Every structure is written in structure tokens, then in C-alpha cells.
Short mmCIF file of C-alpha atoms in Angstrom, two decimals:
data_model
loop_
_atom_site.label_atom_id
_atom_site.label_comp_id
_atom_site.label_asym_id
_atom_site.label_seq_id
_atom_site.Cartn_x
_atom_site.Cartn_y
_atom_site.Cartn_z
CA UNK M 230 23.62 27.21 3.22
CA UNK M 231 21.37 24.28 3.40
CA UNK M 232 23.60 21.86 2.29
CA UNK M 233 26.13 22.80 4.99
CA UNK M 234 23.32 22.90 7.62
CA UNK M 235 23.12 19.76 7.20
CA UNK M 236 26.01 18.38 7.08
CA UNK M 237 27.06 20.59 10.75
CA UNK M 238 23.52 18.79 12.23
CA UNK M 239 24.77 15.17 10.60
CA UNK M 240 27.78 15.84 12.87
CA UNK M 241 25.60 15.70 16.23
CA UNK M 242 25.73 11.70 17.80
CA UNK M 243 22.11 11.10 17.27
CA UNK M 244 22.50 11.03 13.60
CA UNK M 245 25.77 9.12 12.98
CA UNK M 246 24.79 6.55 15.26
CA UNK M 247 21.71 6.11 14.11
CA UNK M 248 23.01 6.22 9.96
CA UNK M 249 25.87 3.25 11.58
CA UNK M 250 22.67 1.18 12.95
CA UNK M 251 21.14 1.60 9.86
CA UNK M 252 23.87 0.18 7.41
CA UNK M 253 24.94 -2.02 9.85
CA UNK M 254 23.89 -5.41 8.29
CA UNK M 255 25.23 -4.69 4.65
CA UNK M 256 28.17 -2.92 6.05
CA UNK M 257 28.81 -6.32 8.59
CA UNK M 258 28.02 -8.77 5.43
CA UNK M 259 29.80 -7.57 2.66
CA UNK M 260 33.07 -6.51 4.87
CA UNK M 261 34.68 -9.59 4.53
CA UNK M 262 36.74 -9.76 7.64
CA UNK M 263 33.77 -8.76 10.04
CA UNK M 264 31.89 -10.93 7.76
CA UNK M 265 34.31 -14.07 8.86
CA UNK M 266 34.18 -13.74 11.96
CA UNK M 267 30.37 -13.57 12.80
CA UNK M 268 29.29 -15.68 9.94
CA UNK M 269 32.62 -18.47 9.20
CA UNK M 270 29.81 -20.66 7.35
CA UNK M 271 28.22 -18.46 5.16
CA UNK M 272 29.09 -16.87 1.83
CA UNK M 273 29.38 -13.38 2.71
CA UNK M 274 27.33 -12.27 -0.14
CA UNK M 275 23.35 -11.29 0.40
CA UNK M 276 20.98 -14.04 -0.29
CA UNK M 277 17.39 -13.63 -2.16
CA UNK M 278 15.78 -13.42 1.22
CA UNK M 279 18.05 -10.39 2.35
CA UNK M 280 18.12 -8.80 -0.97
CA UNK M 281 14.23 -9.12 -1.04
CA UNK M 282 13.73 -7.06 2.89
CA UNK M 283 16.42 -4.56 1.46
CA UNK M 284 14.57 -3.88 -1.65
CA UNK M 285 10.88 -3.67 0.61
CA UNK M 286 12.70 -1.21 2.64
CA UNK M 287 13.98 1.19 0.20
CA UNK M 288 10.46 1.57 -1.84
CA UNK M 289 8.80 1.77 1.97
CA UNK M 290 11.21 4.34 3.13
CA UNK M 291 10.67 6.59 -0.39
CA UNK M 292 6.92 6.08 0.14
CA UNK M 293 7.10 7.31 3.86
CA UNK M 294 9.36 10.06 3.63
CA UNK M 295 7.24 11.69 0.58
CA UNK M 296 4.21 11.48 2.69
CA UNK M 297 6.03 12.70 5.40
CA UNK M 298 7.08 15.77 3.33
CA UNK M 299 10.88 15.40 3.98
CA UNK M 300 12.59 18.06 1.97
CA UNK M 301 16.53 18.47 3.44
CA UNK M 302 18.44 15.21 3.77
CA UNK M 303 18.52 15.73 7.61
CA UNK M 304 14.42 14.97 7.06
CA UNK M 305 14.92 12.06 4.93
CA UNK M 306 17.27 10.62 6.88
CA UNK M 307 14.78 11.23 10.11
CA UNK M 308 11.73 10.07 8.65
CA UNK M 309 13.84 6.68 7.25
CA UNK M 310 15.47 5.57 10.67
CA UNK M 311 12.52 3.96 11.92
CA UNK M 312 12.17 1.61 8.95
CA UNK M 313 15.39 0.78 8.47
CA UNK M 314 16.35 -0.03 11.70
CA UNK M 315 13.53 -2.19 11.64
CA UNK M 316 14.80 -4.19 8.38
CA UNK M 317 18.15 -4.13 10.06
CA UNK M 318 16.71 -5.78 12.96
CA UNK M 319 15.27 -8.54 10.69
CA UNK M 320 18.18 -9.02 8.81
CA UNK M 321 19.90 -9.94 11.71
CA UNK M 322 17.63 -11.91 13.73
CA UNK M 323 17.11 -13.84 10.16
CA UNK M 324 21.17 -14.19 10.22
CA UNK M 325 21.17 -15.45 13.78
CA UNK M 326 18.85 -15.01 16.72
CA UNK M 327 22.16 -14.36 19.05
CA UNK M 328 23.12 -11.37 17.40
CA UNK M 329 19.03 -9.77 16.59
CA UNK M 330 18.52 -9.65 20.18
CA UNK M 331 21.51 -7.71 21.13
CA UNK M 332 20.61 -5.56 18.53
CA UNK M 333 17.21 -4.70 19.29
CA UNK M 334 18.34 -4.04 22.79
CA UNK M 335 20.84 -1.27 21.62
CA UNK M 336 18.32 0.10 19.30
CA UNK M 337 16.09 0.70 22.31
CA UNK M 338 19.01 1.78 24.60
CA UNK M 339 19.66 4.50 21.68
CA UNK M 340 15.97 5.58 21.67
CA UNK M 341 16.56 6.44 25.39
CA UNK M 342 19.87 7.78 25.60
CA UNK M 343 19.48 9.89 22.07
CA UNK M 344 16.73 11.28 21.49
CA UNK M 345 15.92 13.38 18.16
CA UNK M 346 17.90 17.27 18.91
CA UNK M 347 14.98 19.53 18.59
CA UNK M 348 15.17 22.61 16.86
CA UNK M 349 17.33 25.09 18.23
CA UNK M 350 16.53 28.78 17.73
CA UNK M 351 14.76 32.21 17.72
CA UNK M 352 11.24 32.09 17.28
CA UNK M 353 8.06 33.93 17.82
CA UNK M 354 5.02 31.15 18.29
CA UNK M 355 1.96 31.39 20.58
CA UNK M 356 1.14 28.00 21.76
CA UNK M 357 -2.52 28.29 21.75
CA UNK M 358 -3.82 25.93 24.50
CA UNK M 359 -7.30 24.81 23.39
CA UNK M 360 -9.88 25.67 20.97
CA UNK M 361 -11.11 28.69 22.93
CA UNK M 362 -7.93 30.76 23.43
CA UNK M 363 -7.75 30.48 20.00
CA UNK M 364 -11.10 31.48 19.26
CA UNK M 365 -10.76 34.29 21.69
CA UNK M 366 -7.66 35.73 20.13
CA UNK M 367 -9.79 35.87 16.94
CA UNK M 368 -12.73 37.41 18.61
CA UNK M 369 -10.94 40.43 20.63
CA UNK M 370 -8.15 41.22 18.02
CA UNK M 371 -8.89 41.42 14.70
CA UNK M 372 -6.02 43.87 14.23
CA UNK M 373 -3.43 40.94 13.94
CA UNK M 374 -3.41 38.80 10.98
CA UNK M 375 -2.37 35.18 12.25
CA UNK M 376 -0.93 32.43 10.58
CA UNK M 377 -1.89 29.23 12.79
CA UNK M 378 -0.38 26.06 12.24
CA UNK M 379 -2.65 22.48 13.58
CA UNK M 380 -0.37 19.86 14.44
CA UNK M 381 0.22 17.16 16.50
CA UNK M 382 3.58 16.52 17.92
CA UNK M 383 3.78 13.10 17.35
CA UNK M 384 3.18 12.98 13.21
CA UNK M 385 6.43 13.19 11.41
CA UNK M 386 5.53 15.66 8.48
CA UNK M 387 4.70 18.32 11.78
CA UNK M 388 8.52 17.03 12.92
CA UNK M 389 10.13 18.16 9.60
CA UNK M 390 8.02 20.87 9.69
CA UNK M 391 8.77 22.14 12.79
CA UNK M 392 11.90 24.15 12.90
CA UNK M 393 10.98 25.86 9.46
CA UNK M 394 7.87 27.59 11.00
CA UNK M 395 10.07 28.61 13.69
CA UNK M 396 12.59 29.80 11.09
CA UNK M 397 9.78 32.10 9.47
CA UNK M 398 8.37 33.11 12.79
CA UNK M 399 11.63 34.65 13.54
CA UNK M 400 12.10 36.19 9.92
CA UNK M 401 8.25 37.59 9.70
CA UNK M 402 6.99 38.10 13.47
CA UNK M 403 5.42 41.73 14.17
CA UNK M 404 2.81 42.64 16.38
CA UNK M 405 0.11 42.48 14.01
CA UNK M 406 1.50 39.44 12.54
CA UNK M 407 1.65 36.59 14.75
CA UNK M 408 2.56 32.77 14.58
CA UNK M 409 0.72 30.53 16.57
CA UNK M 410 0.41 26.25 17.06
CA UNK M 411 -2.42 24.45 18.09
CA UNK M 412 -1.58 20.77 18.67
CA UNK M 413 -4.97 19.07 17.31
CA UNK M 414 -3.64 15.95 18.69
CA UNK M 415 -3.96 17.12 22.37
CA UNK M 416 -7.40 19.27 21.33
CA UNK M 417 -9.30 17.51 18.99
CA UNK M 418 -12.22 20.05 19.20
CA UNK M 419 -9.82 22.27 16.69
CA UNK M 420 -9.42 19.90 14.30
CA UNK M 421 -13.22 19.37 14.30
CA UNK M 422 -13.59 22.64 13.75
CA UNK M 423 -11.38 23.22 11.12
CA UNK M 424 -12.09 20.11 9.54
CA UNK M 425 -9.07 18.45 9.59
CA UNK M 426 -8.30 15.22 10.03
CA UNK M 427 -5.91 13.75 13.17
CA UNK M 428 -5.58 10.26 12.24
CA UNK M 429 -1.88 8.35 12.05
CA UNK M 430 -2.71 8.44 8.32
CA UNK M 431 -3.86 12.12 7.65
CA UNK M 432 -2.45 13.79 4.89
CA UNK M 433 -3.73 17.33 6.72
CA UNK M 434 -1.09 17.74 9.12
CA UNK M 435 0.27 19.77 9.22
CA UNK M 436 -2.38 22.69 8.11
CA UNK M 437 -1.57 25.78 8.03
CA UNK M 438 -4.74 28.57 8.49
CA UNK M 439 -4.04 32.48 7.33
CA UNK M 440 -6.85 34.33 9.64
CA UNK M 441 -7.18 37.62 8.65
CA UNK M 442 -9.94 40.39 10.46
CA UNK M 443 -11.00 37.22 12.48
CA UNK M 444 -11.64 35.25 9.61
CA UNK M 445 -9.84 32.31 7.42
CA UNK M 446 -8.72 33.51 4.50
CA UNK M 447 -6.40 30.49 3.31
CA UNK M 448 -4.97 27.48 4.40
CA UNK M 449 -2.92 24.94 2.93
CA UNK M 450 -3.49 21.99 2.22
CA UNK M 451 -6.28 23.00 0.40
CA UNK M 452 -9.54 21.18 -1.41
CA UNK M 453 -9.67 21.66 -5.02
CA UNK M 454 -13.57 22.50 -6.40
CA UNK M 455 -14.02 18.64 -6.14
CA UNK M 456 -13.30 18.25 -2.71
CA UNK M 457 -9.80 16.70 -3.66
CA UNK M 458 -7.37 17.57 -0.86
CA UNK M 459 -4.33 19.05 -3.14
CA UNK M 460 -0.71 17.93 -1.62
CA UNK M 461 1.23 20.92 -0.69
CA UNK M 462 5.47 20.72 0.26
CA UNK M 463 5.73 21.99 3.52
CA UNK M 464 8.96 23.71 2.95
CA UNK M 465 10.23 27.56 3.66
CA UNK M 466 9.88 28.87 0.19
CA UNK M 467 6.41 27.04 -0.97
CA UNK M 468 4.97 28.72 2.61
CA UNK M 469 6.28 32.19 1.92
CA UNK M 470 4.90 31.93 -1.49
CA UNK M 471 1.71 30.39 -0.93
CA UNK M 472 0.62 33.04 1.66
CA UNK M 473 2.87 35.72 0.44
CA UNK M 474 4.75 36.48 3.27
CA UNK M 475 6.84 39.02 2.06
CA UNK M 476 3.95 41.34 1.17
CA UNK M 477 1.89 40.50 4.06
CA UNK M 478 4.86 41.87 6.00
CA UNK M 479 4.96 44.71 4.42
CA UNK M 480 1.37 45.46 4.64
CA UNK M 481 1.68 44.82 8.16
CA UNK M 482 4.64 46.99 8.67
CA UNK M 483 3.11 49.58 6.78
CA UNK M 484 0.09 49.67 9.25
CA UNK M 485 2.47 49.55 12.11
CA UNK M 486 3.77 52.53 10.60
CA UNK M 487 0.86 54.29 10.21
CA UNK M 488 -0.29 53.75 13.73
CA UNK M 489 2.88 55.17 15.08
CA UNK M 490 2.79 58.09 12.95
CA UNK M 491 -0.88 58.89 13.70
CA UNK M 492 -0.06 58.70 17.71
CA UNK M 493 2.56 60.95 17.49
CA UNK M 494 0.34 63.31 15.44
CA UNK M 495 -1.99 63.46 17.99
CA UNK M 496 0.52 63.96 20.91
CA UNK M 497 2.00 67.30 18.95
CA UNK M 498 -1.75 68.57 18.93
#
């Protein structure tokens, strides 16, 4: 079901015109009637320079795209674009300054007139606005287990990450269990608090905080017992596992239960 997920968002114009900007070079270069006509001097075959910005970009783009926690190809293929429409731009102002600058100019045309689809969907999130609402919530309902998730919108890894917590919001919401976001990047107080780091180059976001009673019980990523922050895959099965969601559901549901059935016990008296 993934798989064809995929395939139905790869279908949207953001995507293919983005994957066409990103092959663009090669595709131009080794084509050897497109090839012809913009270069008519040059061997269409990829010199050492070119071959050595290609190879940069595929290690950089495996590098960034781990760290980013890409786990579909949709999130590879968003957490890649950047960098190799970068190299692409290179490439061609390398080739010849005439044809770089048109091309940086559409790049930046696309940024405008595509922009990223967001996640479209059911889900259940409170969008905490601050520190203290947060705190608050804690404070005056310790009935509701909440799984809070710190973020900040403009960190890739939250991007991927994004329409999964929305997925299990939708799958796992009840009244006394909730979903929430607090975007650290707008409220740094929160991150302070929860010690988590907000940097460009934080491996904590996103973090993910299980408050139980009022309290934290869990949160990944996590510290090891030497202070070692352990990596964790932010994808839907390695979150439903790592805080057990199914049996925290139940749990809840069974209190829900409960509740209901003692209220109408003590209507009938």
C-alpha cells in the first residue's frame, strides 16, 4: 500500500518536475541529439570535473537523507531535491554560463509556483501554542495520557515526519489519549525545558515525549546510560512499537469504558 502511495503522490506536478530538474544535466548530456544542439563542440560524454560533482552529490544526498530519517521514496526523493538541484545548477553554469542562469531562474520560479503538497488527511493534533499551555494541560488533566511531538517546521526529518503522526493521530486518538505538537522552533523555552536541542544540525528533532499522570514517561530519541543520544527511525511502525500504541489504546479504551459504565451505574441508582 506504500509502494502505490507513492507512486499516486509521484504523480502530483511538484514531484515530476522537480525529479526532470534534477536529471536534467545527465539526461541533456548523454542524449545525443539535445546534446548537439546545446553543446556542437563538446564530446557529449561527462568529463572528470562533472563526474567528480555527480559523485559529491550522490554520497551528500545518502548522508542527508539518513539524517533526515527519510523512510518512503517520496521522503528520499524530498529530502534529495535541494542538493541535486544545486549540482544541477553547477553542472550547467560549469557547461555554459548562458544556460546556468536560466536555470537557476526556473528553479526559483518552481520554488514559488510549487510548493511541497502538504499532507492531506484526518488527524487529531493539538497545536500547543507555547510552553505554558502545554504545561497547563499537564497540570489540570492528568486523566489523558499525551504523546507530544517538539518540532520545528522548518527541519526536514519533522517534514517526513509529519504526515505519519497525523496518520497515527487519526488511527489512535481518544479522549484520554491525545496528540499534540509544539514547534520548539517558534518556542524555544520548550526545548529548554525538555532539553532538546533546535539547532539546523540537531539530531533531536523531531522528539517525541509519552506524558503519562502529568509526567514523562518516555521519549524517543533517547540517551543511553552514557549520555549517548541513540538514533531512532521516525517511521509508523518503530513509533507504535516503541511506545506501544496498540496497548496504550487499549488501556485507554478500557478506562473509557469503565467510566461510562460507572456513570450509568450511578444514574440507575
Amino acid at each position: 500500500m506504500s509502494f502505490k502511495s507513492d507512486l499516486r503522490q509521484l504523480l502530483k506536478p511538484y514531484y515530476w518536475f522537480n525529479i526532470l530538474l534534477s536529471i536534467s544535466y545527465v539526461t541533456c548530456k548523454r542524449t545525443a541529439v539535445i546534446c548537439n544542439s546545446l553543446f556542437p563542440d563538446v564530446d557529449c560524454e561527462l568529463d572528470s570535473r562533472e563526474t567528480e560533482i555527480l559523485f559529491f552529490l550522490v554520497i551528500v544526498v545518502m548522508l542527508r537523507t539518513r539524517k533526515a530519517g527519510s523512510v518512503t521514496m517520496v521522503n528520499y526523493l524530498s529530502s534529495s531535491f535541494v542538493y541535486t538541484k544545486i549540482a544541477n545548477l553547477i553542472l550547467w553554469l560549469y557547461a555554459d554560463v548562458r544556460y546556468g542562469l536560466p536555470y537557476g531562474a526556473l528553479i526559483i520560479f518552481t520554488a514559488l509556483l510549487l510548493p511541497e503538497p502538504s499532507y492531506i488527511g484526518p488527524e487529531h493534533i493539538t497545536y500547543f501554542r507555547g510552553l505554558h499551555s502545554l504545561d497547563e494541560e499537564l497540570k489540570n488533566h492528568k486523566n489523558i495520557t499525551w504523546l507530544v511531538c517538539l518540532y520545528a517546521a522548518w527541519h526536514p526529518a519533522c517534514v517526513n515526519f509529519a504526515p505519519v503522526y497525523s496518520e497515527l493521530s487519526a488511527s489512535y486518538g481518544l479522549q484520554n489519549l491525545k496528540f499534540a505538537k509544539l514547534d520548539v522552533g517558534r518556542y524555544p523555552e520548550a526545548a529548554a525545558k525538555y532539553r532538546v536541542q533546535d539547532g539546523p544540525t540537531s539530531r533531536q528533532l523531531p522528539t517525541l515525549i509519552l506524558f503519562a499522570e502529568g509526567q514523562e514517561r518516555m521519549r524517543r530519541p533517547h540517551p543511553d546510560h552514557n549520555g549517548k543520544l541513540q538514533k531512532f527511525l521516525f517511521s509508523k511502525d518503530n513509533v507504535k512499537a516503541a511506545f506501544d500504541l496498540d496497548g496504550l489504546y487499549e488501556e485507554c479504551t478500557a478506562k473509557l469504558a469503565a467510566i461510562k459504565l460507572m456513570k450509568k451505574t450511578e444514574k440507575t441508582e
